[in-house]
XYZ file of C-alpha atoms in Angstrom:
166
model
C 9.399 13.316 -20.009
C 12.466 12.589 -17.917
C 13.412 15.118 -15.263
C 17.069 16.105 -15.569
C 19.350 15.886 -12.578
C 19.265 19.263 -10.911
C 21.840 20.982 -8.744
C 20.614 22.178 -5.356
C 20.218 25.777 -6.578
C 18.103 24.610 -9.501
C 15.710 22.562 -7.381
C 13.031 25.251 -7.633
C 12.814 24.504 -11.363
C 11.239 21.130 -10.571
C 7.858 22.792 -10.135
C 8.134 24.185 -13.680
C 8.978 20.733 -15.048
C 6.037 19.183 -13.194
C 3.626 21.815 -14.461
C 4.846 21.273 -18.014
C 4.463 17.504 -17.647
C 0.974 17.859 -16.202
C -0.119 20.024 -19.118
C 0.889 17.511 -21.780
C -1.948 16.341 -24.011
C -3.438 12.911 -23.584
C -2.351 10.109 -25.832
C -4.585 7.396 -27.257
C -3.714 5.306 -24.190
C -4.270 8.061 -21.608
C -2.129 10.625 -19.878
C 1.615 10.596 -20.263
C 1.743 10.931 -16.474
C -0.967 9.564 -14.219
C -2.492 11.897 -11.649
C -1.115 9.815 -8.774
C 2.423 10.330 -10.093
C 1.966 14.064 -10.571
C 0.416 14.491 -7.112
C 3.184 12.444 -5.541
C 5.897 14.491 -7.250
C 4.305 17.788 -6.187
C 3.964 16.434 -2.673
C 7.604 15.358 -2.535
C 8.624 18.823 -3.676
C 6.452 20.364 -0.937
C 8.086 18.121 1.686
C 11.579 19.076 0.548
C 10.720 22.773 0.564
C 8.719 22.570 3.811
C 5.920 24.359 1.919
C 2.951 24.217 4.275
C 0.467 25.553 1.715
C 1.506 22.988 -0.900
C 1.518 20.212 1.700
C -2.082 21.031 2.595
C -3.020 21.090 -1.084
C -1.261 17.951 -2.300
C -1.256 15.609 0.718
C -4.978 14.790 0.429
C -4.800 14.470 -3.370
C -1.683 12.300 -3.320
C -3.042 10.082 -0.573
C -6.413 9.679 -2.291
C -4.932 8.701 -5.651
C -2.284 6.443 -4.078
C -4.945 4.544 -2.133
C -7.233 4.431 -5.165
C -4.471 2.945 -7.299
C -3.030 0.701 -4.575
C 0.367 2.401 -4.962
C 2.184 1.558 -1.718
C 5.240 3.752 -2.396
C 3.054 6.804 -2.968
C 0.933 5.923 0.073
C 4.086 5.877 2.185
C 5.184 9.210 0.708
C 1.785 10.689 1.555
C 2.093 9.464 5.150
C 5.520 11.103 5.379
C 4.161 14.356 3.955
C 1.288 14.376 6.436
C 3.850 13.736 9.181
C 5.905 16.724 8.062
C 2.804 18.913 7.891
C 1.681 17.820 11.371
C 5.180 18.517 12.739
C 5.222 21.993 11.173
C 1.830 22.652 12.778
C 3.048 21.431 16.185
C 0.789 18.355 16.126
C 3.520 15.990 17.303
C 1.495 12.847 18.152
C -0.199 12.899 14.726
C 3.188 13.530 13.075
C 4.703 10.539 14.851
C 1.856 8.240 13.788
C 2.113 9.270 10.134
C 5.918 9.115 10.009
C 5.934 5.657 11.574
C 3.303 4.491 9.072
C 5.531 5.774 6.273
C 8.601 4.103 7.746
C 6.805 0.765 8.052
C 5.638 0.872 4.432
C 9.059 1.943 3.117
C 10.720 -0.823 5.137
C 8.281 -3.331 3.663
C 9.287 -2.156 0.195
C 12.995 -2.121 1.044
C 13.425 1.425 -0.273
C 16.593 2.450 1.576
C 16.662 6.074 0.456
C 13.026 6.594 1.419
C 13.705 4.889 4.755
C 16.611 7.276 5.351
C 14.507 10.292 4.435
C 11.773 9.188 6.822
C 14.256 8.550 9.624
C 15.542 12.077 9.030
C 11.993 13.424 9.419
C 11.587 11.435 12.641
C 14.834 13.057 13.798
C 13.404 16.486 13.068
C 10.269 15.552 14.998
C 12.332 14.403 17.992
C 14.329 17.626 17.785
C 11.109 19.678 17.745
C 10.070 17.813 20.885
C 13.452 18.710 22.439
C 14.307 15.002 22.578
C 17.994 15.325 21.761
C 18.782 11.660 22.367
C 15.916 10.575 20.109
C 16.928 13.067 17.422
C 20.520 11.842 17.542
C 19.365 8.222 17.228
C 17.106 8.919 14.242
C 19.629 11.150 12.483
C 22.340 8.524 13.044
C 20.159 5.806 11.538
C 19.322 8.083 8.599
C 23.001 8.856 8.077
C 23.879 5.145 8.062
C 21.199 4.564 5.443
C 22.467 7.416 3.275
C 26.114 6.362 3.682
C 25.244 2.838 2.567
C 23.971 4.295 -0.711
C 26.540 7.093 -0.941
C 23.694 9.630 -1.104
C 25.995 12.655 -0.783
C 23.563 15.571 -0.395
C 21.457 13.656 2.135
C 24.580 12.579 4.035
C 25.750 16.190 4.238
C 22.357 17.478 5.395
C 22.143 14.765 8.048
C 25.670 15.445 9.274
C 24.733 19.111 9.713
C 21.626 18.089 11.669
C 23.703 15.814 13.915
C 26.300 18.509 14.491
C 23.566 20.989 15.495
C 22.465 18.832 18.414
C 23.777 19.946 21.789
């Protein structure tokens, strides 16, 4: 099943698509989607929606299956999700450790969009710590990454975050 491109207002429908995909019957060669992929997609949705309940539910599952399967991209995504959850909970040192682990793995993979997304999260962490200079630096690096790829929605969101800094 291929997820269609969704407009921002339709993003909530992703959960419905994931549930439908996860309920597909097994084929002779196994599941159409592996559990690590499903967990990672749910986790990414939780990060984007800042859904603390879903982050708590899917971060351990996604991390466990990513480690089990040696899936570095999903491991990095799990680190980022844990970082977001720790930031939401005010656990800033733990958030910083997890976000930096994610950034290191994404950099090793050369995944520019994921790097930009993680830099954005580090900017939000710096902002939560009232470190305006740090937030500006991270958001600026994220914006450069998004501009390089012409990732319009992420560029716009990052520009808003930069403009909100005083």
